[in-house]
Amino acid sequence: MTKVVFGELPYLTVDSAVVACIYQHNDLFTVYLESGDILIYSASNWEFKRTLYNQGDAIRNVSRLDSRRVITNPADEDDCVANSPRGDQVASDSSDMAIEQSPSTTNRTQIHRDNEGKDNCVVFSPDGHQKAYGGSDSTVRLCNVATEESIHVFVGHKEEIWAVGFSPRGDQVASGSSDKTIRLWDVKSGKCRHILEGHTNIVSIVVYSPNYGQLASGSFDGTVRVWDMHSGTCHHILAGHIGRVSYVTYSPKGDIVASGGEEMMVRLWDVSVGASRHIPSGHRYQVADVKCSPKGNLIASCSMDGTIRLWDVETGVCLRSLTGHRGGVFGIAFSPQGNQIGSGGCDNTVRLWDVDTGSCQHILSGHTDVVRGIAYSPKGDQVVSSSLDKTVQLWNTASGEHCGTLDGHTDIVYGVTYSPDGCLVATGSRDHTVMLWDSGSTACIHTFKGHTRPVIDVVFSPSGDQLASCSSDETVRLWSVRSGDCCRTLSGYQTVLGHIAYSPKGDLLAFGSWGKTLRLCDVASGQCKAVVQDFHNNVLGVAWIPSTDGDYLVTGCEGGSVIKWQVIEGEEQYLVHPCWIGINGSLNITGVSIQGVRGLNSSNSQLLKQRGAVDEPESLREAYERMVSMVSIAQLRQSSSDMEIDSTSINSLSDEQQLQDDHQAEHRMVNRMRGMSNGRRHHPYRRRT
C-alpha cells in the first residue's frame, strides 16, 4: 500500500462546504454547496459555466442527480435522499419528508421503513429493484423497492452507518461507519466478504467505480482511499484535503475521482496511474510570511489556512505541507543549518519542524496569545518568538526548554530578529518602538524611537551594523546599531508596509505593503529602484533567495499566492520579472507566463493553460484586467438565467477597496489573529459585497 499524492489535475475552489459533486450525462460536472448554490463546470476541460443560486430545494430533491448517489440535505444534516436508476423515484431517510416522484409531476410518494427514524443513508441498486438503508443502529438493511420487505439485515459494524453504496452489477453493497471501517457485503448470501481498515475517523462516503474494479471512500480524517473491491486491499491514499471529506464520486470512465468537503474545495485525482507529479497548488487563505532556506533550494510559506508549505525554488513545486497548528500561522524561520523550521501561530504555540520528514519535533508553550514572529540564532541553538501577549520568549531548539523572557514593550510585539553574530535581538512593537536586547543577559540596550505608528517588522543588515524597521506610519527607518541613531528615513509610500528584507549583499531593501506593491530601495541613497504594482492582493511576506546565478526574491500575498521573482540590475532601475507562481487551490493563473519554466511536461502545460497560463510573457496587471472582463464579474453577478457582465459592480468594488483606511489595516489584522486563535474560520481576505 503506497501513499500517493496526485496533482496533474486542477483544483476547483468554491465558496462553501461541498455537499456533493456529480458527473452529469451531458458532459457537465456539478458541485452542490452547503450554501444552497450549484456550480456547473465542463467535465472535459473544467471550464466554469455558471452558478445556480439559492437552489436548496433542487439539492434537497436531487431530481437531476446521478441515480446511485446519496446526498446530505444542506438544510438538515439528518436527511438523505437518492434517485432511482430510472429517475422515477426518490428515496429519503426522513420520516416526514414528502418526495417528488419525478421533476415533471406533482404526485408525491412517501417512503415506508421498518425502523422509521433510524436510517442515516439510502441508495438504490443499479436495476432499481432493491435499496439499502444504513442505520444509526449500526445495521444495513436491504429491502425490496416494490414491497418494502426486508431481504437481508447486515450486522457487523460496531457504530452507526454513515454511507452505503451498490456495486455496478448490484451484487455487492459497501457500508461506511463511525467505527472507521468499511464492510463489503454479498447481496445474495448476506455475508460480509471484506472489512476494510485504514481510515482514522468516520467513513462518510463510499462509491464504486463504473468499471467494476474499485471502491473509493472518503473520511473525516481528510483522506480519500481507493480500494480493490474484490480483494479489499488499499491501492491509493489520496491525501491533501484540509478537514473532513464528505463526498466522493467517479468520472463516467472511472479514471478520475472528485472529492469535496468542508475546506470549500473540490479536488480531482487521477486514479488511472500509480503516481503523478504535483503541480504548484498554494495556500487557501492569506500568506503571512515567506522565508528561504540557507542553501537557497527551498522556500517556506505560512498561511492563515494553518499550514506551512515547502516549495522547490527552481520549479515552484510544492514539496510538502506541514500541518499541526490550530489556526493561522503568522511567522516562520529556517534554522541556520536548514534542517529545521520554526513557526508561530494563533494557537499561542511555537512549533519546530524537521524539514526532511515534516514531523513536529517540539511544541513550545508559554505565550498567552498569538505568536506573531520567530527567528533563529546564528548557531541554531536558540529560537526567539514575539507575541500579542507583549512578550518575547527565548527557547532552546534541542530540548525545547524555555530560556528567558524579553519583557519591556508596552504593547503587542510583531517583529523579531537576531543580529548576524547572535549577540543581539531586535524587536518591533505596536507601542511604536524598536528595542535592542542583549541575547545573553536579556537586558535592553537601546530603545529606538521615531515611528509614529506600530512597527511591523525589523531586520539586521548582513554586516550587522544597521537595523531596518518598517511601520504602519508608511515609513522605513534605518538605524545605527552602535549609536542608536536613525540614519535615514524612507517615506512617501502612502500605505501600511509589511515584511522587510535586506538583499544578500546588503545593498538593497525589499518590502511589501498593504497597497498591493513590492518595492526595492537602495540602502546607501534611499532611492526607490523598482516598484512592482501587478499584485491582486496585499503583499505581506518577502524574502531574498541565496543564489550564485543572480538575484531572486519570493513574495507571499494576502490572496494565498507565493511568487518567485528575478531581480535584474539596469542602468538606473532594477527590472523584476516573475519566474513562477504557486497560487491558491483553484490554479487560477490567468496571464502568468509558463515560458521557460522547468519541470513541466506536456500534460501539465496544457492544464496550466486551461487555468489561464500563457506561453508568452504578460504582466499580471494586464492579465488581471483581462480576467476581470472575462470571468470575475460573471462570478460576482451571474444568476441561474443571466450571466451578463455588469461592469458597475466591479467598479464599485474597486472604489470600496481604494477608500479603505490603510491605517486601520493593522487593527484588522490583530482582530483576524484573535479570531483564528478562538477557532473561528473565515476567509480573511474575502470582501463582502
XYZ file of C-alpha atoms in Angstrom, residues 303-307 322-330 343-351 353 363-365 370 673-681:
37
model
C -0.689 30.980 5.974
C -3.946 31.679 7.760
C -5.084 28.270 6.470
C -2.975 26.756 9.274
C -0.326 25.182 7.044
C 3.248 20.870 7.413
C 0.081 20.770 9.493
C -0.448 20.880 13.222
C -1.187 24.443 14.264
C -4.757 25.004 15.378
C -5.445 28.174 13.437
C -3.405 30.501 11.265
C 0.402 30.559 11.150
C 1.953 34.032 11.156
C 6.699 28.517 13.282
C 4.380 30.570 15.462
C 0.622 30.722 15.215
C -2.807 31.550 16.503
C -2.779 28.634 18.947
C -0.202 30.539 21.074
C 2.493 27.953 20.394
C 5.887 27.793 18.717
C 6.485 24.594 16.756
C 9.612 21.005 12.400
C 5.697 22.221 20.666
C 6.817 25.182 22.773
C 4.093 26.518 25.054
C -0.995 34.692 19.221
C -5.359 36.757 14.599
C -7.558 36.691 17.658
C -10.463 35.313 15.653
C -8.362 32.478 14.253
C -6.967 31.653 17.684
C -10.529 31.376 19.008
C -11.340 28.791 16.372
C -13.465 30.961 14.067
C -12.804 30.005 10.478
